[in-house]
Amino acid sequence: MAKFKLSVCLSIFSLVMGVFSSFGQNQGIIIFKDDFYANTNGWEEQEDNNKKLSITNGEYFLQNKKDNIPVIVDKEIHLDQEQDFCIEFRVSKVKGNNNAGYGLIWGKNDTNFYGFYITGQGKYFFIRQNGEKREFLRNETLSTAILTKTPTNDIKVEKTGSRINFYVNNTLIDGLPFFTLFGNGIGFCIEGWATVSIDYIKVYSTKELSTQNKTIHLKEDFSGKILPWPIDD
């Protein structure tokens, strides 16, 4: 009888843990993901007098050859503005001017977009580009979260309710009210002479499963051995 009770307890524990583990893995829905091992998503690759764009050894390299012309690349990735979402990527500065800004753009439509940039000086700034009109939503601000000696930084933009928060290396550095997006373009930008590489980008919703969906109903009266309970002699 003792062996039977122990087996039943272990079976219940395994079942419950398995269900919770399953729910944990399904929190949020991946909308778009690219690790750049191959150009399966059709990112722009070309070289001219202004820029060089190439995917090599699992990284997307963006080179801006000019100081006064930005390099912008983006993909159409639909975001539901009514839902919470997150955009994250890893960027490394390969070379270039320390005051060159590089980072993420989102909500792009034609020449309209939002941008979150960092620099080799350990600063960040936010912009809203509306055609030829540029508005600084946050002027250049120094942050100790931005790594400069080690030139690789993890950047995340997260919409939560009516706000949008900005993280560098898992540190919340700033936040703003959420603004209506111009469009669905998401990508990268370099302003100034510099070369950077993108290791990955991931876009996902952050809406969790409801409490109702997480409720576990477990019932067994042992009349028909519905569940595979272990029985020891």
mmCIF file of C-alpha atoms in Angstrom:
data_model
loop_
_atom_site.group_PDB
_atom_site.id
_atom_site.type_symbol
_atom_site.label_atom_id
_atom_site.label_comp_id
_atom_site.label_asym_id
_atom_site.label_seq_id
_atom_site.Cartn_x
_atom_site.Cartn_y
_atom_site.Cartn_z
ATOM 1 C CA MET A 1 0.000 0.000 0.000
ATOM 2 C CA ALA A 2 2.856 2.410 0.809
ATOM 3 C CA LYS A 3 4.386 1.781 -2.613
ATOM 4 C CA PHE A 4 1.008 2.452 -4.240
ATOM 5 C CA LYS A 5 0.560 5.796 -2.408
ATOM 6 C CA LEU A 6 4.077 6.875 -3.340
ATOM 7 C CA SER A 7 3.536 5.939 -6.993
ATOM 8 C CA VAL A 8 0.260 7.848 -7.098
ATOM 9 C CA CYS A 9 1.846 10.950 -5.540
ATOM 10 C CA LEU A 10 4.720 10.889 -7.989
ATOM 11 C CA SER A 11 2.354 10.440 -10.921
ATOM 12 C CA ILE A 12 0.206 13.393 -9.840
ATOM 13 C CA PHE A 13 3.306 15.556 -9.327
ATOM 14 C CA SER A 14 4.684 14.646 -12.762
ATOM 15 C CA LEU A 15 1.344 15.336 -14.437
ATOM 16 C CA VAL A 16 0.847 18.723 -12.776
ATOM 17 C CA MET A 17 4.439 19.828 -13.409
ATOM 18 C CA GLY A 18 4.122 18.767 -17.024
ATOM 19 C CA VAL A 19 0.972 20.836 -17.482
ATOM 20 C CA PHE A 20 2.500 23.936 -15.870
ATOM 21 C CA SER A 21 5.657 23.497 -17.924
ATOM 22 C CA SER A 22 3.554 23.340 -21.066
ATOM 23 C CA PHE A 23 1.788 26.577 -20.171
ATOM 24 C CA GLY A 24 5.092 28.302 -19.384
ATOM 25 C CA GLN A 25 6.460 27.483 -22.805
ATOM 26 C CA ASN A 26 3.388 28.991 -24.503
ATOM 27 C CA GLN A 27 3.404 32.408 -22.848
ATOM 28 C CA GLY A 28 3.597 34.866 -25.719
ATOM 29 C CA ILE A 29 3.494 34.102 -29.411
ATOM 30 C CA ILE A 30 6.485 34.415 -31.708
ATOM 31 C CA ILE A 31 5.573 36.767 -34.563
ATOM 32 C CA PHE A 32 8.941 36.879 -36.302
ATOM 33 C CA LYS A 33 12.396 35.461 -35.603
ATOM 34 C CA ASP A 34 15.661 35.437 -37.536
ATOM 35 C CA ASP A 35 19.120 34.233 -36.504
ATOM 36 C CA PHE A 36 20.654 35.048 -39.911
ATOM 37 C CA TYR A 37 22.166 31.626 -40.568
ATOM 38 C CA ALA A 38 20.642 31.980 -44.025
ATOM 39 C CA ASN A 39 18.767 34.792 -45.707
ATOM 40 C CA THR A 40 15.459 32.958 -45.639
ATOM 41 C CA ASN A 41 13.539 36.160 -44.882
ATOM 42 C CA GLY A 42 14.934 38.117 -47.808
ATOM 43 C CA TRP A 43 16.856 40.880 -46.043
ATOM 44 C CA GLU A 44 18.506 43.366 -48.364
ATOM 45 C CA GLU A 45 22.028 42.407 -49.418
ATOM 46 C CA GLN A 46 23.977 44.764 -51.657
ATOM 47 C CA GLU A 47 26.947 47.125 -51.866
ATOM 48 C CA ASP A 48 27.196 50.604 -53.369
ATOM 49 C CA ASN A 49 28.968 53.875 -52.608
ATOM 50 C CA ASN A 50 26.869 54.502 -49.508
ATOM 51 C CA LYS A 51 26.538 51.136 -47.842
ATOM 52 C CA LYS A 52 27.321 47.426 -47.710
ATOM 53 C CA LEU A 53 24.765 44.890 -46.469
ATOM 54 C CA SER A 54 25.563 41.194 -46.180
ATOM 55 C CA ILE A 55 24.701 38.064 -44.206
ATOM 56 C CA THR A 56 27.818 36.115 -43.236
ATOM 57 C CA ASN A 57 28.462 33.390 -40.638
ATOM 58 C CA GLY A 58 25.114 33.812 -38.903
ATOM 59 C CA GLU A 59 25.232 37.622 -38.663
ATOM 60 C CA TYR A 60 23.711 40.479 -40.638
ATOM 61 C CA PHE A 61 26.411 43.086 -41.316
ATOM 62 C CA LEU A 62 25.413 46.689 -42.005
ATOM 63 C CA GLN A 63 28.083 49.152 -43.076
ATOM 64 C CA ASN A 64 27.435 52.861 -43.515
ATOM 65 C CA LYS A 65 30.172 54.405 -45.643
ATOM 66 C CA LYS A 66 28.922 57.972 -45.198
ATOM 67 C CA ASP A 67 28.610 60.314 -42.241
ATOM 68 C CA ASN A 68 25.639 62.273 -43.529
ATOM 69 C CA ILE A 69 23.391 59.596 -45.063
ATOM 70 C CA PRO A 70 21.611 57.041 -42.844
ATOM 71 C CA VAL A 71 21.424 53.364 -43.784
ATOM 72 C CA ILE A 72 17.995 51.837 -43.133
ATOM 73 C CA VAL A 73 16.802 48.272 -43.708
ATOM 74 C CA ASP A 74 13.440 46.889 -42.626
ATOM 75 C CA LYS A 75 10.923 44.098 -43.090
ATOM 76 C CA GLU A 76 7.126 44.203 -43.058
ATOM 77 C CA ILE A 77 6.189 42.559 -39.753
ATOM 78 C CA HIS A 78 2.621 43.067 -38.570
ATOM 79 C CA LEU A 79 2.087 44.176 -34.963
ATOM 80 C CA ASP A 80 -1.296 44.398 -33.287
ATOM 81 C CA GLN A 81 -1.098 47.818 -31.636
ATOM 82 C CA GLU A 82 -3.909 46.899 -29.264
ATOM 83 C CA GLN A 83 -1.823 44.087 -27.776
ATOM 84 C CA ASP A 84 1.413 44.101 -25.814
ATOM 85 C CA PHE A 85 4.493 43.118 -27.796
ATOM 86 C CA CYS A 86 8.254 42.961 -27.597
ATOM 87 C CA ILE A 87 11.066 43.454 -30.123
ATOM 88 C CA GLU A 88 14.542 42.357 -29.130
ATOM 89 C CA PHE A 89 17.863 41.938 -30.894
ATOM 90 C CA ARG A 90 21.600 41.680 -30.287
ATOM 91 C CA VAL A 91 23.917 44.153 -31.965
ATOM 92 C CA SER A 92 27.700 44.460 -32.035
ATOM 93 C CA LYS A 93 29.670 47.461 -33.184
ATOM 94 C CA VAL A 94 32.474 46.299 -35.495
ATOM 95 C CA LYS A 95 34.080 49.660 -36.233
ATOM 96 C CA GLY A 96 33.250 53.310 -36.791
ATOM 97 C CA ASN A 97 32.824 56.677 -35.153
ATOM 98 C CA ASN A 98 31.866 56.622 -31.488
ATOM 99 C CA ASN A 99 29.172 59.232 -32.024
ATOM 100 C CA ALA A 100 27.453 57.257 -34.788
ATOM 101 C CA GLY A 101 23.981 56.156 -33.741
ATOM 102 C CA TYR A 102 22.758 52.667 -34.515
ATOM 103 C CA GLY A 103 19.812 50.611 -33.417
ATOM 104 C CA LEU A 104 16.214 49.604 -33.987
ATOM 105 C CA ILE A 105 13.448 51.178 -36.054
ATOM 106 C CA TRP A 106 9.800 50.118 -35.868
ATOM 107 C CA GLY A 107 6.365 51.269 -36.973
ATOM 108 C CA LYS A 108 7.855 52.258 -40.341
ATOM 109 C CA ASN A 109 5.820 53.368 -43.330
ATOM 110 C CA ASP A 110 7.746 54.922 -46.201
ATOM 111 C CA THR A 111 9.925 57.607 -44.539
ATOM 112 C CA ASN A 112 7.982 57.637 -41.267
ATOM 113 C CA PHE A 113 9.177 55.570 -38.299
ATOM 114 C CA TYR A 114 10.294 55.460 -34.678
ATOM 115 C CA GLY A 115 13.905 54.779 -33.724
ATOM 116 C CA PHE A 116 15.880 53.731 -30.646
ATOM 117 C CA TYR A 117 19.622 54.273 -31.059
ATOM 118 C CA ILE A 118 22.744 53.760 -28.983
ATOM 119 C CA THR A 119 26.277 55.063 -29.593
ATOM 120 C CA GLY A 120 29.833 53.975 -28.904
ATOM 121 C CA GLN A 121 29.943 56.704 -26.258
ATOM 122 C CA GLY A 122 27.413 54.829 -24.120
ATOM 123 C CA LYS A 123 24.517 57.131 -24.975
ATOM 124 C CA TYR A 124 21.005 56.490 -26.282
ATOM 125 C CA PHE A 125 18.250 58.542 -27.875
ATOM 126 C CA PHE A 126 14.753 58.093 -29.308
ATOM 127 C CA ILE A 127 13.358 59.742 -32.422
ATOM 128 C CA ARG A 128 10.131 60.045 -34.359
ATOM 129 C CA GLN A 129 10.813 60.548 -38.067
ATOM 130 C CA ASN A 130 7.845 61.947 -39.967
ATOM 131 C CA GLY A 131 8.999 62.495 -43.537
ATOM 132 C CA GLU A 132 11.721 65.121 -43.404
ATOM 133 C CA LYS A 133 10.674 66.242 -39.932
ATOM 134 C CA ARG A 134 12.612 64.688 -37.051
ATOM 135 C CA GLU A 135 11.497 64.912 -33.442
ATOM 136 C CA PHE A 136 13.735 63.821 -30.571
ATOM 137 C CA LEU A 137 11.488 62.023 -28.101
ATOM 138 C CA ARG A 138 14.553 61.714 -25.876
ATOM 139 C CA ASN A 139 17.780 63.607 -26.450
ATOM 140 C CA GLU A 140 21.137 61.851 -26.136
ATOM 141 C CA THR A 141 21.382 60.445 -22.615
ATOM 142 C CA LEU A 142 24.288 58.609 -21.007
ATOM 143 C CA SER A 143 23.553 55.127 -19.623
ATOM 144 C CA THR A 144 25.892 52.787 -17.762
ATOM 145 C CA ALA A 145 23.810 49.863 -19.073
ATOM 146 C CA ILE A 146 25.285 50.345 -22.564
ATOM 147 C CA LEU A 147 28.527 48.408 -22.989
ATOM 148 C CA THR A 148 31.283 50.278 -24.811
ATOM 149 C CA LYS A 149 34.472 48.316 -24.126
ATOM 150 C CA THR A 150 32.666 45.104 -25.011
ATOM 151 C CA PRO A 151 30.829 46.255 -28.136
ATOM 152 C CA THR A 152 27.880 43.818 -27.948
ATOM 153 C CA ASN A 153 24.543 44.946 -26.516
ATOM 154 C CA ASP A 154 21.144 43.299 -26.163
ATOM 155 C CA ILE A 155 18.355 45.760 -26.914
ATOM 156 C CA LYS A 156 14.660 45.343 -26.213
ATOM 157 C CA VAL A 157 11.628 47.516 -26.903
ATOM 158 C CA GLU A 158 8.522 46.395 -25.038
ATOM 159 C CA LYS A 159 4.979 47.751 -25.219
ATOM 160 C CA THR A 160 3.098 47.268 -21.961
ATOM 161 C CA GLY A 161 -0.359 48.772 -21.816
ATOM 162 C CA SER A 162 -0.177 52.447 -22.746
ATOM 163 C CA ARG A 163 3.610 52.672 -22.388
ATOM 164 C CA ILE A 164 6.642 51.525 -24.300
ATOM 165 C CA ASN A 165 9.761 50.629 -22.320
ATOM 166 C CA PHE A 166 13.365 50.403 -23.447
ATOM 167 C CA TYR A 167 15.918 47.916 -22.160
ATOM 168 C CA VAL A 168 19.643 47.500 -22.736
ATOM 169 C CA ASN A 169 21.259 44.292 -21.462
ATOM 170 C CA ASN A 170 18.119 43.478 -19.447
ATOM 171 C CA THR A 171 18.221 46.854 -17.696
ATOM 172 C CA LEU A 172 15.242 49.187 -18.005
ATOM 173 C CA ILE A 173 16.755 52.509 -19.038
ATOM 174 C CA ASP A 174 13.740 54.592 -20.082
ATOM 175 C CA GLY A 175 10.090 54.630 -21.054
ATOM 176 C CA LEU A 176 7.599 56.739 -22.967
ATOM 177 C CA PRO A 177 3.867 56.822 -23.681
ATOM 178 C CA PHE A 178 3.025 54.495 -26.565
ATOM 179 C CA PHE A 179 2.491 56.320 -29.860
ATOM 180 C CA THR A 180 0.366 55.027 -32.728
ATOM 181 C CA LEU A 181 2.602 53.356 -35.306
ATOM 182 C CA PHE A 182 2.894 54.659 -38.868
ATOM 183 C CA GLY A 183 3.135 51.164 -40.372
ATOM 184 C CA ASN A 184 4.520 47.653 -39.913
ATOM 185 C CA GLY A 185 8.168 48.083 -40.911
ATOM 186 C CA ILE A 186 10.706 46.786 -38.366
ATOM 187 C CA GLY A 187 14.458 46.838 -38.911
ATOM 188 C CA PHE A 188 17.756 48.566 -38.281
ATOM 189 C CA CYS A 189 19.443 51.900 -38.897
ATOM 190 C CA ILE A 190 22.949 53.371 -38.777
ATOM 191 C CA GLU A 191 23.423 57.118 -38.698
ATOM 192 C CA GLY A 192 27.079 57.960 -39.261
ATOM 193 C CA TRP A 193 30.181 56.131 -40.440
ATOM 194 C CA ALA A 194 30.089 52.717 -38.774
ATOM 195 C CA THR A 195 29.732 48.973 -39.261
ATOM 196 C CA VAL A 196 27.551 46.838 -37.006
ATOM 197 C CA SER A 197 26.439 43.206 -36.990
ATOM 198 C CA ILE A 198 23.068 41.813 -35.910
ATOM 199 C CA ASP A 199 23.149 38.395 -34.263
ATOM 200 C CA TYR A 200 19.382 37.840 -34.115
ATOM 201 C CA ILE A 201 16.045 39.604 -33.967
ATOM 202 C CA LYS A 202 12.878 38.339 -32.319
ATOM 203 C CA VAL A 203 9.389 39.857 -32.317
ATOM 204 C CA TYR A 204 6.688 38.380 -30.122
ATOM 205 C CA SER A 205 3.477 39.169 -28.296
ATOM 206 C CA THR A 206 3.690 39.241 -24.514
ATOM 207 C CA LYS A 207 0.052 38.446 -23.801
ATOM 208 C CA GLU A 208 -0.089 35.632 -21.253
ATOM 209 C CA LEU A 209 -2.676 32.891 -21.171
ATOM 210 C CA SER A 210 -5.680 33.791 -19.049
ATOM 211 C CA THR A 211 -6.133 32.390 -15.547
ATOM 212 C CA GLN A 212 -9.128 30.478 -16.813
ATOM 213 C CA ASN A 213 -6.999 28.690 -19.398
ATOM 214 C CA LYS A 214 -4.428 27.827 -16.719
ATOM 215 C CA THR A 215 -6.996 26.114 -14.431
ATOM 216 C CA ILE A 216 -6.283 22.410 -14.073
ATOM 217 C CA HIS A 217 -9.189 20.024 -13.551
ATOM 218 C CA LEU A 218 -8.086 16.608 -12.333
ATOM 219 C CA LYS A 219 -10.649 14.032 -11.297
ATOM 220 C CA GLU A 220 -10.382 10.259 -10.931
ATOM 221 C CA ASP A 221 -12.710 7.842 -9.140
ATOM 222 C CA PHE A 222 -10.676 4.760 -10.138
ATOM 223 C CA SER A 223 -13.822 3.090 -11.438
ATOM 224 C CA GLY A 224 -12.575 2.619 -14.978
ATOM 225 C CA LYS A 225 -8.853 3.328 -14.639
ATOM 226 C CA ILE A 226 -9.152 6.344 -16.978
ATOM 227 C CA LEU A 227 -5.734 7.649 -15.988
ATOM 228 C CA PRO A 228 -2.713 5.300 -16.237
ATOM 229 C CA TRP A 229 -2.162 4.965 -12.491
ATOM 230 C CA PRO A 230 0.640 2.545 -11.574
ATOM 231 C CA ILE A 231 -0.549 -0.493 -9.607
ATOM 232 C CA ASP A 232 1.980 -2.478 -7.602
ATOM 233 C CA ASP A 233 1.342 -5.986 -6.410
#
